[in-house]
Amino acid sequence: MVSVKDMQEARRALATPMFADVGGSDARVSFEFFPPKTEKMEETLWESVQTLSPLGPRFVSVTYGAGGTTRERTHATVARIARDTNIPAAAHLTCVEATRKEIDAVANDYWEAGVRHIVALRGDPPVAGAKFQSPVGGYENAAALVAGLRKLHPFEISVAAYPECHPDSPDPVADLDNLKRKLDAGASRAITQFFHEAETFFRYRDAVAKAGIDAEIVPGIMPIMNFGAVQRMSAMCGTVVPSWMGTLFEGLDDHPAARQLVSATIAAELCRRLYAGGVRDFHFYTLNRAELSFAICHLLGIRAKGVERAEAA
């Protein structure tokens, strides 16, 4: 027998098409890219920047490889975005394998190139799995880096936050204390590590508020290009992968187009739930591919500038 409640839920589902109730006009987005290694990858990157630019992002950021391995390529990419587009560019900067003097010089170069936003991170060691060690004469952590940048120029500074606790933190309380130190040092906002369920972010947002932190916390969204790769990344950073996600991607290894459709649906549903919970800012880890992020934004109701939503007759 079908209950009255089930009938009511079914009527509501049939009456409202998927995502039709998501306004999206008040949502803001930002996008993250990594510096290209080859000419072909550079073409893909700039195609992605051009595709996502009409969505009016708050900023786009460019990552910095472990141990500073992409320093020059990161700088070249960020400088080109600042020079050749109208999108505010943000450069990732880490504490790894460099002295304070060297990092300050990089920051000054960014300022001279017109870059006003830094994503300040402790960074990962160049050897996977190794323990982070502050270099001699370097910044010992992200909070110290934020304080150092503040002394150089009035940068806008974003830092990282970890809804499921950073792997190097002894416990969630210590992790929140570290976040507070970064914000107190002068950071403007925190962008989270990716996560897979909206409840993970909401629990973290509650814990942040309980800890007396009132800064902007922006959820980081990772559309899944390759489920196996995301499983490995999640294991490295302590992010829980729900069992239902594996079920949805099962059997799609040889069907990339179908896999992208499933990926866009999962990420869009995550964003829809976050939006319903009051989130209005989203940061997308694009992996230099625009299609998934653009589709998710479209489902949320975010339109390219100059493209208006059709009104009902």
PDB file of C-alpha atoms in Angstrom, residues 55-251:
ATOM      1  CA  LEU A  55      29.555  33.142 -15.835  1.00  0.00           C
ATOM      2  CA  GLY A  56      31.150  36.131 -14.117  1.00  0.00           C
ATOM      3  CA  PRO A  57      33.375  34.345 -11.587  1.00  0.00           C
ATOM      4  CA  ARG A  58      34.491  36.217  -8.489  1.00  0.00           C
ATOM      5  CA  PHE A  59      38.001  35.018  -9.302  1.00  0.00           C
ATOM      6  CA  VAL A  60      39.918  32.157 -10.841  1.00  0.00           C
ATOM      7  CA  SER A  61      42.878  30.629  -9.032  1.00  0.00           C
ATOM      8  CA  VAL A  62      45.918  28.742 -10.297  1.00  0.00           C
ATOM      9  CA  THR A  63      47.549  26.017  -8.222  1.00  0.00           C
ATOM     10  CA  TYR A  64      51.157  25.693  -7.151  1.00  0.00           C
ATOM     11  CA  GLY A  65      52.818  22.267  -7.435  1.00  0.00           C
ATOM     12  CA  ALA A  66      54.211  20.346  -4.475  1.00  0.00           C
ATOM     13  CA  GLY A  67      57.584  21.735  -3.484  1.00  0.00           C
ATOM     14  CA  GLY A  68      57.118  24.759  -5.730  1.00  0.00           C
ATOM     15  CA  THR A  69      57.594  22.588  -8.819  1.00  0.00           C
ATOM     16  CA  THR A  70      55.267  24.703 -10.974  1.00  0.00           C
ATOM     17  CA  ARG A  71      56.338  28.113  -9.686  1.00  0.00           C
ATOM     18  CA  GLU A  72      57.256  29.612 -13.058  1.00  0.00           C
ATOM     19  CA  ARG A  73      54.299  28.083 -14.895  1.00  0.00           C
ATOM     20  CA  THR A  74      51.891  29.184 -12.171  1.00  0.00           C
ATOM     21  CA  HIS A  75      53.223  32.738 -12.370  1.00  0.00           C
ATOM     22  CA  ALA A  76      52.985  32.805 -16.171  1.00  0.00           C
ATOM     23  CA  THR A  77      49.399  31.512 -16.133  1.00  0.00           C
ATOM     24  CA  VAL A  78      48.216  33.885 -13.407  1.00  0.00           C
ATOM     25  CA  ALA A  79      49.940  36.844 -15.061  1.00  0.00           C
ATOM     26  CA  ARG A  80      48.271  36.062 -18.388  1.00  0.00           C
ATOM     27  CA  ILE A  81      44.825  35.827 -16.771  1.00  0.00           C
ATOM     28  CA  ALA A  82      45.420  39.178 -15.061  1.00  0.00           C
ATOM     29  CA  ARG A  83      46.692  40.729 -18.306  1.00  0.00           C
ATOM     30  CA  ASP A  84      44.399  39.243 -20.950  1.00  0.00           C
ATOM     31  CA  THR A  85      41.036  38.797 -19.186  1.00  0.00           C
ATOM     32  CA  ASN A  86      38.684  40.775 -16.993  1.00  0.00           C
ATOM     33  CA  ILE A  87      38.573  38.001 -14.378  1.00  0.00           C
ATOM     34  CA  PRO A  88      40.298  38.687 -11.047  1.00  0.00           C
ATOM     35  CA  ALA A  89      43.218  36.237 -10.847  1.00  0.00           C
ATOM     36  CA  ALA A  90      44.364  34.515  -7.664  1.00  0.00           C
ATOM     37  CA  ALA A  91      47.737  32.807  -7.301  1.00  0.00           C
ATOM     38  CA  HIS A  92      48.400  29.860  -5.003  1.00  0.00           C
ATOM     39  CA  LEU A  93      51.486  30.270  -2.851  1.00  0.00           C
ATOM     40  CA  THR A  94      52.953  27.703  -0.438  1.00  0.00           C
ATOM     41  CA  CYS A  95      55.610  27.486   2.264  1.00  0.00           C
ATOM     42  CA  VAL A  96      57.379  24.437   0.824  1.00  0.00           C
ATOM     43  CA  GLU A  97      61.013  24.339  -0.323  1.00  0.00           C
ATOM     44  CA  ALA A  98      61.593  28.112  -0.199  1.00  0.00           C
ATOM     45  CA  THR A  99      62.890  30.751   2.192  1.00  0.00           C
ATOM     46  CA  ARG A 100      60.824  33.722   3.318  1.00  0.00           C
ATOM     47  CA  LYS A 101      62.931  35.941   1.080  1.00  0.00           C
ATOM     48  CA  GLU A 102      62.198  33.760  -1.952  1.00  0.00           C
ATOM     49  CA  ILE A 103      58.469  33.600  -1.223  1.00  0.00           C
ATOM     50  CA  ASP A 104      58.305  37.350  -0.616  1.00  0.00           C
ATOM     51  CA  ALA A 105      59.999  37.909  -3.980  1.00  0.00           C
ATOM     52  CA  VAL A 106      57.351  35.753  -5.707  1.00  0.00           C
ATOM     53  CA  ALA A 107      54.577  37.692  -3.940  1.00  0.00           C
ATOM     54  CA  ASN A 108      56.123  41.002  -4.997  1.00  0.00           C
ATOM     55  CA  ASP A 109      56.291  39.767  -8.594  1.00  0.00           C
ATOM     56  CA  TYR A 110      52.580  38.952  -8.436  1.00  0.00           C
ATOM     57  CA  TRP A 111      51.787  42.407  -7.116  1.00  0.00           C
ATOM     58  CA  GLU A 112      53.810  43.985  -9.929  1.00  0.00           C
ATOM     59  CA  ALA A 113      51.879  41.824 -12.435  1.00  0.00           C
ATOM     60  CA  GLY A 114      48.580  43.218 -11.132  1.00  0.00           C
ATOM     61  CA  VAL A 115      47.602  40.167  -9.072  1.00  0.00           C
ATOM     62  CA  ARG A 116      45.842  41.200  -5.862  1.00  0.00           C
ATOM     63  CA  HIS A 117      44.616  37.868  -4.527  1.00  0.00           C
ATOM     64  CA  ILE A 118      46.734  35.081  -3.024  1.00  0.00           C
ATOM     65  CA  VAL A 119      45.589  31.617  -1.937  1.00  0.00           C
ATOM     66  CA  ALA A 120      48.017  31.048   0.939  1.00  0.00           C
ATOM     67  CA  LEU A 121      48.712  27.402   1.794  1.00  0.00           C
ATOM     68  CA  ARG A 122      51.205  25.448   3.846  1.00  0.00           C
ATOM     69  CA  GLY A 123      51.600  23.108   0.888  1.00  0.00           C
ATOM     70  CA  ASP A 124      52.432  19.447   0.442  1.00  0.00           C
ATOM     71  CA  PRO A 125      55.973  18.036   0.602  1.00  0.00           C
ATOM     72  CA  PRO A 126      57.516  17.222  -2.800  1.00  0.00           C
ATOM     73  CA  VAL A 127      57.654  13.527  -1.814  1.00  0.00           C
ATOM     74  CA  ALA A 128      54.173  12.018  -1.425  1.00  0.00           C
ATOM     75  CA  GLY A 129      53.545  10.758   2.084  1.00  0.00           C
ATOM     76  CA  ALA A 130      56.494  12.622   3.599  1.00  0.00           C
ATOM     77  CA  LYS A 131      56.007  14.753   6.700  1.00  0.00           C
ATOM     78  CA  PHE A 132      56.031  18.518   6.170  1.00  0.00           C
ATOM     79  CA  GLN A 133      59.106  20.276   7.483  1.00  0.00           C
ATOM     80  CA  SER A 134      59.509  24.027   7.466  1.00  0.00           C
ATOM     81  CA  PRO A 135      62.565  24.934   5.364  1.00  0.00           C
ATOM     82  CA  VAL A 136      65.403  26.779   7.054  1.00  0.00           C
ATOM     83  CA  GLY A 137      64.563  30.456   6.881  1.00  0.00           C
ATOM     84  CA  GLY A 138      61.097  29.737   5.537  1.00  0.00           C
ATOM     85  CA  TYR A 139      57.539  30.275   6.682  1.00  0.00           C
ATOM     86  CA  GLU A 140      56.648  27.582   9.180  1.00  0.00           C
ATOM     87  CA  ASN A 141      52.952  27.347   8.309  1.00  0.00           C
ATOM     88  CA  ALA A 142      50.093  28.993   6.441  1.00  0.00           C
ATOM     89  CA  ALA A 143      49.288  31.408   9.291  1.00  0.00           C
ATOM     90  CA  ALA A 144      52.853  32.719   9.201  1.00  0.00           C
ATOM     91  CA  LEU A 145      52.630  33.016   5.409  1.00  0.00           C
ATOM     92  CA  VAL A 146      49.412  35.032   5.669  1.00  0.00           C
ATOM     93  CA  ALA A 147      51.031  37.372   8.205  1.00  0.00           C
ATOM     94  CA  GLY A 148      54.072  37.769   5.956  1.00  0.00           C
ATOM     95  CA  LEU A 149      51.954  38.594   2.907  1.00  0.00           C
ATOM     96  CA  ARG A 150      50.017  41.165   4.902  1.00  0.00           C
ATOM     97  CA  LYS A 151      53.292  42.979   5.630  1.00  0.00           C
ATOM     98  CA  LEU A 152      54.159  43.154   1.947  1.00  0.00           C
ATOM     99  CA  HIS A 153      50.969  44.404   0.288  1.00  0.00           C
ATOM    100  CA  PRO A 154      47.223  44.676   0.992  1.00  0.00           C
ATOM    101  CA  PHE A 155      46.500  41.353  -0.743  1.00  0.00           C
ATOM    102  CA  GLU A 156      43.120  39.685  -0.586  1.00  0.00           C
ATOM    103  CA  ILE A 157      44.019  36.307   0.934  1.00  0.00           C
ATOM    104  CA  SER A 158      42.167  32.999   0.870  1.00  0.00           C
ATOM    105  CA  VAL A 159      43.221  29.982   2.933  1.00  0.00           C
ATOM    106  CA  ALA A 160      42.255  26.315   3.102  1.00  0.00           C
ATOM    107  CA  ALA A 161      39.707  24.653   5.401  1.00  0.00           C
ATOM    108  CA  TYR A 162      39.106  20.953   5.974  1.00  0.00           C
ATOM    109  CA  PRO A 163      35.551  19.735   6.702  1.00  0.00           C
ATOM    110  CA  GLU A 164      36.862  16.255   7.522  1.00  0.00           C
ATOM    111  CA  CYS A 165      40.030  17.458   9.291  1.00  0.00           C
ATOM    112  CA  HIS A 166      43.476  17.841   7.747  1.00  0.00           C
ATOM    113  CA  PRO A 167      45.405  14.527   7.841  1.00  0.00           C
ATOM    114  CA  ASP A 168      48.216  16.196   9.817  1.00  0.00           C
ATOM    115  CA  SER A 169      45.904  17.608  12.492  1.00  0.00           C
ATOM    116  CA  PRO A 170      45.658  15.562  15.707  1.00  0.00           C
ATOM    117  CA  ASP A 171      41.911  16.198  15.995  1.00  0.00           C
ATOM    118  CA  PRO A 172      39.118  18.487  14.696  1.00  0.00           C
ATOM    119  CA  VAL A 173      39.559  20.968  17.562  1.00  0.00           C
ATOM    120  CA  ALA A 174      43.227  21.497  16.690  1.00  0.00           C
ATOM    121  CA  ASP A 175      42.277  21.807  13.029  1.00  0.00           C
ATOM    122  CA  LEU A 176      39.760  24.564  13.791  1.00  0.00           C
ATOM    123  CA  ASP A 177      42.337  26.321  15.980  1.00  0.00           C
ATOM    124  CA  ASN A 178      44.691  26.349  13.010  1.00  0.00           C
ATOM    125  CA  LEU A 179      41.973  27.771  10.757  1.00  0.00           C
ATOM    126  CA  LYS A 180      41.346  30.530  13.293  1.00  0.00           C
ATOM    127  CA  ARG A 181      45.058  31.395  13.387  1.00  0.00           C
ATOM    128  CA  LYS A 182      45.105  31.797   9.608  1.00  0.00           C
ATOM    129  CA  LEU A 183      42.061  34.040   9.624  1.00  0.00           C
ATOM    130  CA  ASP A 184      43.310  36.070  12.583  1.00  0.00           C
ATOM    131  CA  ALA A 185      46.585  36.588  10.709  1.00  0.00           C
ATOM    132  CA  GLY A 186      44.654  38.437   8.004  1.00  0.00           C
ATOM    133  CA  ALA A 187      43.005  35.976   5.621  1.00  0.00           C
ATOM    134  CA  SER A 188      39.738  37.097   4.038  1.00  0.00           C
ATOM    135  CA  ARG A 189      38.041  33.714   3.653  1.00  0.00           C
ATOM    136  CA  ALA A 190      38.569  29.966   3.689  1.00  0.00           C
ATOM    137  CA  ILE A 191      37.936  27.573   0.788  1.00  0.00           C
ATOM    138  CA  THR A 192      37.285  23.974   1.784  1.00  0.00           C
ATOM    139  CA  GLN A 193      38.846  20.758   0.636  1.00  0.00           C
ATOM    140  CA  PHE A 194      36.410  18.863  -1.585  1.00  0.00           C
ATOM    141  CA  PHE A 195      33.807  16.628   0.073  1.00  0.00           C
ATOM    142  CA  HIS A 196      31.061  14.386  -1.245  1.00  0.00           C
ATOM    143  CA  GLU A 197      27.941  15.018   0.841  1.00  0.00           C
ATOM    144  CA  ALA A 198      26.241  18.269   1.788  1.00  0.00           C
ATOM    145  CA  GLU A 199      25.818  17.178   5.401  1.00  0.00           C
ATOM    146  CA  THR A 200      29.614  17.088   5.721  1.00  0.00           C
ATOM    147  CA  PHE A 201      29.784  20.798   4.949  1.00  0.00           C
ATOM    148  CA  PHE A 202      26.825  21.702   7.152  1.00  0.00           C
ATOM    149  CA  ARG A 203      28.336  19.899  10.143  1.00  0.00           C
ATOM    150  CA  TYR A 204      31.608  21.705   9.545  1.00  0.00           C
ATOM    151  CA  ARG A 205      29.879  25.070   9.172  1.00  0.00           C
ATOM    152  CA  ASP A 206      28.185  24.504  12.538  1.00  0.00           C
ATOM    153  CA  ALA A 207      31.512  23.554  14.152  1.00  0.00           C
ATOM    154  CA  VAL A 208      33.183  26.647  12.698  1.00  0.00           C
ATOM    155  CA  ALA A 209      30.447  28.886  14.109  1.00  0.00           C
ATOM    156  CA  LYS A 210      30.630  27.133  17.498  1.00  0.00           C
ATOM    157  CA  ALA A 211      34.380  27.829  17.538  1.00  0.00           C
ATOM    158  CA  GLY A 212      33.645  31.558  17.225  1.00  0.00           C
ATOM    159  CA  ILE A 213      34.802  31.865  13.609  1.00  0.00           C
ATOM    160  CA  ASP A 214      32.590  34.148  11.533  1.00  0.00           C
ATOM    161  CA  ALA A 215      34.639  34.383   8.326  1.00  0.00           C
ATOM    162  CA  GLU A 216      33.319  33.299   4.943  1.00  0.00           C
ATOM    163  CA  ILE A 217      33.690  29.537   4.391  1.00  0.00           C
ATOM    164  CA  VAL A 218      33.356  28.620   0.702  1.00  0.00           C
ATOM    165  CA  PRO A 219      32.693  24.961  -0.207  1.00  0.00           C
ATOM    166  CA  GLY A 220      35.113  23.455  -2.702  1.00  0.00           C
ATOM    167  CA  ILE A 221      33.334  21.331  -5.315  1.00  0.00           C
ATOM    168  CA  MET A 222      35.144  18.552  -7.200  1.00  0.00           C
ATOM    169  CA  PRO A 223      33.224  17.292 -10.250  1.00  0.00           C
ATOM    170  CA  ILE A 224      34.356  13.687 -10.766  1.00  0.00           C
ATOM    171  CA  MET A 225      36.244  13.089 -14.004  1.00  0.00           C
ATOM    172  CA  ASN A 226      37.568   9.683 -12.943  1.00  0.00           C
ATOM    173  CA  PHE A 227      36.101   7.830  -9.969  1.00  0.00           C
ATOM    174  CA  GLY A 228      39.240   5.790  -9.308  1.00  0.00           C
ATOM    175  CA  ALA A 229      41.372   8.937  -9.216  1.00  0.00           C
ATOM    176  CA  VAL A 230      38.942  10.635  -6.834  1.00  0.00           C
ATOM    177  CA  GLN A 231      39.021   7.584  -4.564  1.00  0.00           C
ATOM    178  CA  ARG A 232      42.810   7.846  -4.379  1.00  0.00           C
ATOM    179  CA  MET A 233      42.733  11.606  -3.768  1.00  0.00           C
ATOM    180  CA  SER A 234      40.053  11.189  -1.125  1.00  0.00           C
ATOM    181  CA  ALA A 235      42.111   8.559   0.690  1.00  0.00           C
ATOM    182  CA  MET A 236      45.143  10.851   0.727  1.00  0.00           C
ATOM    183  CA  CYS A 237      43.269  13.796   2.243  1.00  0.00           C
ATOM    184  CA  GLY A 238      40.954  11.852   4.571  1.00  0.00           C
ATOM    185  CA  THR A 239      37.745  12.516   2.628  1.00  0.00           C
ATOM    186  CA  VAL A 240      35.023   9.887   2.992  1.00  0.00           C
ATOM    187  CA  VAL A 241      33.682   8.436  -0.264  1.00  0.00           C
ATOM    188  CA  PRO A 242      30.091   7.218   0.321  1.00  0.00           C
ATOM    189  CA  SER A 243      29.247   3.737  -0.916  1.00  0.00           C
ATOM    190  CA  TRP A 244      26.350   4.983  -3.042  1.00  0.00           C
ATOM    191  CA  MET A 245      28.808   6.936  -5.183  1.00  0.00           C
ATOM    192  CA  GLY A 246      30.695   3.807  -6.153  1.00  0.00           C
ATOM    193  CA  THR A 247      27.413   2.170  -7.122  1.00  0.00           C
ATOM    194  CA  LEU A 248      26.537   5.060  -9.444  1.00  0.00           C
ATOM    195  CA  PHE A 249      29.888   4.929 -11.257  1.00  0.00           C
ATOM    196  CA  GLU A 250      30.006   1.134 -11.470  1.00  0.00           C
ATOM    197  CA  GLY A 251      30.306  -0.123 -15.054  1.00  0.00           C
TER     198      GLY A 251
END
